[in-house]
Amino acid sequence: MASKVRLYVDHPLGEGQSVPLSRDQAHYLFGVMRLAEGTRLSLINGRDGEWDAAVAKAGKKGGILQCLQQTAPLQMPPDLWLMFAPIRKERTAFIVEKAVEMGVARVCPVQTDYTQSANRIRQDKLQAHAVEAAEQCGGTFVPPVDDLAKLDSMLADWPADRQLMFCDEVLIGDPVGLPDIDGPWAILIGPEGGFSPAERDQLRGLSFAHPVSLGPRILRADTAAVAALTVWQQALGDWA
Ligand code: SAH
């Protein structure tokens, strides 16, 4: 038997709730996945947990799903932001996908001194990747993906109590050095060119920023994002 479809809908989920489908969703469920009336599927909306649902009406341009019962409560990730400098399109999409699988509360693309201006992001596309990743990994929460923000401005406007895991390539080969501090955190990953000396100076002067090493080799930014998330989740997050 084919595995059960898991679909994100931007609609409240609750017992007996009918969920109308958009044209695209109907095309996907009935055209691509070939679901028939009565077929069961799982729904998430990022707020109400996971629900078992059945196809009540299947049409070419629309349809209706009926919520039956909750199968999992909303499970929030730790209060962790992933800040990273956009790289090439597919690799940026990879970072967003992996961030959702690894468990983050927010994804923040940041412009740093050495971020290539050609690496533009499409926030809506990245948000759609986050939704797909949540559907696929069994998650019930979809982290918001921000528009590109300047690293400077984010640091200037930094929330009290949030720690920053500053992944600094000059510490290559040092012990990781992640301090054992509970509470909200953010991870910061630089672009292919790394951080500028000015950025490094600025970051080193901030009491909430903790420079961290990711081992004895230089990792590509996309690898570094996954490695940093692993280290953080293992030490301070919901893997422990
Ligand atoms: N061009 C730089 C490397 C940039 S790697 C150089 O040659 O030094 C891209 C980003 O990944 C870095 O800015 C950093 O945030 C992270 N990173 C990669 N390897 C790392 C390591 N061994 N330790 C800490 N951070 C690392």
CSV table of C-alpha atoms in Angstrom, one decimal, residues 3-239:
chain,number,residue,atom,x,y,z
A,3,SER,CA,2.3,5.5,2.2
A,4,LYS,CA,-0.3,7.9,3.5
A,5,VAL,CA,-0.2,11.4,2.0
A,6,ARG,CA,0.7,14.2,4.5
A,7,LEU,CA,-0.6,17.6,3.4
A,8,TYR,CA,-0.1,21.1,4.8
A,9,VAL,CA,-3.3,23.3,4.6
A,10,ASP,CA,-3.7,26.9,5.7
A,11,HIS,CA,-7.0,26.1,7.4
A,12,PRO,CA,-8.1,25.4,11.0
A,13,LEU,CA,-8.1,21.7,11.8
A,14,GLY,CA,-10.5,20.2,14.4
A,15,GLU,CA,-13.0,17.4,14.8
A,16,GLY,CA,-15.6,17.3,12.0
A,17,GLN,CA,-13.9,20.3,10.4
A,18,SER,CA,-14.3,20.5,6.6
A,19,VAL,CA,-11.3,21.7,4.7
A,20,PRO,CA,-11.9,23.1,1.2
A,21,LEU,CA,-9.1,22.5,-1.3
A,22,SER,CA,-7.5,25.0,-3.7
A,23,ARG,CA,-7.1,24.1,-7.3
A,24,ASP,CA,-3.4,23.2,-6.8
A,25,GLN,CA,-4.1,21.0,-3.8
A,26,ALA,CA,-6.9,19.2,-5.7
A,27,HIS,CA,-4.6,18.7,-8.7
A,28,TYR,CA,-1.9,17.3,-6.4
A,29,LEU,CA,-4.2,15.0,-4.4
A,30,PHE,CA,-6.5,13.7,-7.1
A,31,GLY,CA,-4.4,14.2,-10.3
A,32,VAL,CA,-0.9,13.4,-9.1
A,33,MET,CA,-1.5,11.2,-6.0
A,34,ARG,CA,-4.7,9.7,-7.3
A,35,LEU,CA,-6.6,9.8,-4.0
A,36,ALA,CA,-10.3,8.8,-4.3
A,37,GLU,CA,-13.3,9.8,-2.2
A,38,GLY,CA,-13.0,8.1,1.2
A,39,THR,CA,-9.2,7.8,1.1
A,40,ARG,CA,-7.5,8.7,4.4
A,41,LEU,CA,-4.6,11.2,4.6
A,42,SER,CA,-2.9,13.3,7.3
A,43,LEU,CA,-3.2,17.0,7.6
A,44,ILE,CA,-1.1,19.7,9.3
A,45,ASN,CA,-1.5,23.4,9.4
A,46,GLY,CA,1.5,24.4,11.7
A,47,ARG,CA,-0.9,25.2,14.6
A,48,ASP,CA,-3.3,22.4,15.4
A,49,GLY,CA,-1.1,19.3,15.4
A,50,GLU,CA,-1.6,16.4,13.0
A,51,TRP,CA,-5.1,15.2,12.0
A,52,ASP,CA,-6.4,12.1,10.3
A,53,ALA,CA,-8.7,13.2,7.5
A,54,ALA,CA,-10.7,11.6,4.6
A,55,VAL,CA,-11.5,12.8,1.1
A,56,ALA,CA,-15.2,13.9,1.2
A,57,LYS,CA,-15.3,15.3,-2.3
A,58,ALA,CA,-12.8,15.0,-5.1
A,59,GLY,CA,-13.0,17.3,-8.1
A,60,LYS,CA,-10.7,18.5,-10.9
A,61,LYS,CA,-10.7,22.1,-9.6
A,62,GLY,CA,-11.3,21.6,-6.0
A,63,GLY,CA,-12.6,19.3,-3.3
A,64,ILE,CA,-13.3,18.9,0.4
A,65,LEU,CA,-11.5,17.0,3.1
A,66,GLN,CA,-13.1,16.0,6.4
A,67,CYS,CA,-11.1,16.0,9.6
A,68,LEU,CA,-11.6,12.9,11.7
A,69,GLN,CA,-9.3,12.9,14.7
A,70,GLN,CA,-6.1,14.3,16.0
A,71,THR,CA,-3.2,11.9,15.6
A,72,ALA,CA,-0.5,14.1,17.2
A,73,PRO,CA,-0.4,17.4,19.1
A,74,LEU,CA,1.5,20.4,18.0
A,75,GLN,CA,5.1,19.9,18.8
A,76,MET,CA,7.1,23.1,18.9
A,77,PRO,CA,10.8,23.0,18.1
A,78,PRO,CA,13.3,24.6,20.6
A,79,ASP,CA,13.5,28.4,20.4
A,80,LEU,CA,16.3,28.3,18.0
A,81,TRP,CA,16.8,30.6,14.9
A,82,LEU,CA,19.0,29.6,12.0
A,83,MET,CA,20.7,32.7,10.6
A,84,PHE,CA,22.7,32.1,7.4
A,85,ALA,CA,24.0,34.0,4.4
A,86,PRO,CA,22.3,32.9,1.2
A,87,ILE,CA,24.4,30.9,-1.2
A,88,ARG,CA,23.4,29.4,-4.6
A,89,LYS,CA,19.7,28.8,-5.0
A,90,GLU,CA,19.6,25.0,-4.6
A,91,ARG,CA,22.0,25.1,-1.7
A,92,THR,CA,20.0,27.8,0.0
A,93,ALA,CA,16.9,25.6,-0.5
A,94,PHE,CA,18.8,22.7,1.0
A,95,ILE,CA,19.6,24.8,4.1
A,96,VAL,CA,16.0,25.7,4.7
A,97,GLU,CA,14.9,22.1,4.2
A,98,LYS,CA,17.5,20.7,6.6
A,99,ALA,CA,16.7,23.5,9.2
A,100,VAL,CA,13.1,22.3,9.3
A,101,GLU,CA,14.0,18.6,9.6
A,102,MET,CA,16.6,19.4,12.3
A,103,GLY,CA,14.1,21.6,14.3
A,104,VAL,CA,14.2,25.4,14.3
A,105,ALA,CA,11.7,28.0,15.3
A,106,ARG,CA,12.6,30.5,12.6
A,107,VAL,CA,14.8,30.8,9.5
A,108,CYS,CA,16.6,34.1,9.0
A,109,PRO,CA,18.5,34.7,5.7
A,110,VAL,CA,21.1,37.4,6.5
A,111,GLN,CA,23.2,39.6,4.3
A,112,THR,CA,26.8,39.7,5.4
A,113,ASP,CA,29.8,41.6,4.0
A,114,TYR,CA,30.8,38.7,1.7
A,115,THR,CA,27.4,37.5,0.7
A,116,GLN,CA,27.3,37.4,-3.1
A,117,SER,CA,24.6,39.8,-4.3
A,118,ALA,CA,23.8,37.4,-7.2
A,119,ASN,CA,22.5,35.0,-4.6
A,120,ARG,CA,19.0,36.6,-4.3
A,121,ILE,CA,16.4,34.8,-2.3
A,122,ARG,CA,12.7,34.4,-3.0
A,123,GLN,CA,11.1,34.3,0.4
A,124,ASP,CA,7.9,32.7,-0.9
A,125,LYS,CA,9.8,29.9,-2.6
A,126,LEU,CA,11.9,29.2,0.6
A,127,GLN,CA,8.7,29.2,2.7
A,128,ALA,CA,7.2,26.6,0.3
A,129,HIS,CA,10.4,24.5,0.8
A,130,ALA,CA,9.8,24.8,4.6
A,131,VAL,CA,6.2,23.6,4.2
A,132,GLU,CA,7.3,20.6,2.1
A,133,ALA,CA,10.0,19.7,4.6
A,134,ALA,CA,7.5,19.7,7.4
A,135,GLU,CA,5.1,17.5,5.4
A,136,GLN,CA,7.8,15.1,4.7
A,137,CYS,CA,9.6,14.9,8.1
A,138,GLY,CA,6.5,14.4,10.3
A,139,GLY,CA,6.7,17.8,11.8
A,140,THR,CA,3.7,19.7,13.0
A,141,PHE,CA,5.2,23.1,13.1
A,142,VAL,CA,6.4,25.1,10.1
A,143,PRO,CA,9.0,27.7,10.9
A,144,PRO,CA,8.6,31.2,9.3
A,145,VAL,CA,11.3,32.0,6.8
A,146,ASP,CA,12.1,35.7,6.9
A,147,ASP,CA,13.0,38.1,4.1
A,148,LEU,CA,16.7,38.8,3.8
A,149,ALA,CA,17.9,41.1,6.6
A,150,LYS,CA,21.2,42.8,7.1
A,151,LEU,CA,23.4,41.1,9.7
A,152,ASP,CA,24.2,44.5,11.2
A,153,SER,CA,20.6,45.4,11.7
A,154,MET,CA,19.8,42.1,13.3
A,155,LEU,CA,22.7,42.4,15.7
A,156,ALA,CA,21.8,46.1,16.5
A,157,ASP,CA,18.2,45.0,17.3
A,158,TRP,CA,19.2,41.8,19.2
A,159,PRO,CA,16.6,40.5,21.7
A,160,ALA,CA,17.7,40.3,25.4
A,161,ASP,CA,18.4,36.8,26.6
A,162,ARG,CA,19.0,35.2,23.2
A,163,GLN,CA,22.5,33.6,22.8
A,164,LEU,CA,24.2,33.5,19.4
A,165,MET,CA,26.3,30.5,18.3
A,166,PHE,CA,28.8,32.2,16.0
A,167,CYS,CA,30.3,29.6,13.8
A,168,ASP,CA,33.7,31.1,13.0
A,169,GLU,CA,35.9,29.4,10.5
A,170,VAL,CA,39.1,30.9,12.0
A,171,LEU,CA,38.5,28.5,15.0
A,172,ILE,CA,39.0,25.5,12.7
A,173,GLY,CA,40.6,22.7,14.7
A,174,ASP,CA,39.7,24.1,18.1
A,175,PRO,CA,37.3,22.2,20.4
A,176,VAL,CA,33.7,23.1,19.6
A,177,GLY,CA,33.3,25.3,22.7
A,178,LEU,CA,29.5,25.7,22.8
A,179,PRO,CA,28.7,27.1,26.3
A,180,ASP,CA,26.0,25.3,28.3
A,181,ILE,CA,23.4,28.1,28.6
A,182,ASP,CA,19.7,27.3,28.5
A,183,GLY,CA,17.1,29.5,26.8
A,184,PRO,CA,16.7,31.1,23.4
A,185,TRP,CA,19.5,30.7,20.9
A,186,ALA,CA,20.4,31.5,17.3
A,187,ILE,CA,23.0,29.9,15.0
A,188,LEU,CA,25.0,32.1,12.6
A,189,ILE,CA,26.6,30.6,9.5
A,190,GLY,CA,28.6,32.7,7.0
A,191,PRO,CA,28.8,32.6,3.2
A,192,GLU,CA,31.4,30.9,1.0
A,193,GLY,CA,33.8,33.7,1.6
A,194,GLY,CA,33.4,33.5,5.4
A,195,PHE,CA,33.1,36.5,7.7
A,196,SER,CA,34.9,39.8,7.1
A,197,PRO,CA,37.5,41.0,9.7
A,198,ALA,CA,35.1,43.8,10.6
A,199,GLU,CA,32.2,41.4,11.2
A,200,ARG,CA,34.5,39.2,13.3
A,201,ASP,CA,35.6,42.1,15.4
A,202,GLN,CA,32.0,43.2,15.9
A,203,LEU,CA,30.8,39.7,16.8
A,204,ARG,CA,33.6,39.2,19.2
A,205,GLY,CA,32.6,42.3,21.1
A,206,LEU,CA,29.1,41.2,21.7
A,207,SER,CA,28.4,39.5,25.1
A,208,PHE,CA,25.6,37.3,23.7
A,209,ALA,CA,27.8,36.0,20.8
A,210,HIS,CA,29.8,32.8,21.4
A,211,PRO,CA,32.4,31.9,18.8
A,212,VAL,CA,32.3,28.2,18.1
A,213,SER,CA,34.3,25.7,16.0
A,214,LEU,CA,32.9,23.0,13.8
A,215,GLY,CA,35.9,20.8,13.7
A,216,PRO,CA,39.2,20.5,11.9
A,217,ARG,CA,37.9,20.9,8.4
A,218,ILE,CA,36.4,23.9,6.5
A,219,LEU,CA,32.8,23.0,5.8
A,220,ARG,CA,30.7,24.4,3.0
A,221,ALA,CA,28.0,26.7,4.3
A,222,ASP,CA,25.2,24.2,3.8
A,223,THR,CA,27.2,21.4,5.5
A,224,ALA,CA,28.1,23.8,8.3
A,225,ALA,CA,24.4,24.6,8.9
A,226,VAL,CA,23.5,21.0,9.4
A,227,ALA,CA,26.6,20.3,11.5
A,228,ALA,CA,25.9,23.4,13.8
A,229,LEU,CA,22.2,22.3,14.2
A,230,THR,CA,23.4,18.8,15.1
A,231,VAL,CA,25.9,20.1,17.7
A,232,TRP,CA,23.3,22.5,19.2
A,233,GLN,CA,20.4,20.0,19.3
A,234,GLN,CA,22.6,17.4,20.9
A,235,ALA,CA,23.9,19.7,23.6
A,236,LEU,CA,21.0,22.1,24.3
A,237,GLY,CA,18.0,21.1,22.2
A,238,ASP,CA,15.3,18.5,22.0
A,239,TRP,CA,17.6,15.5,21.2
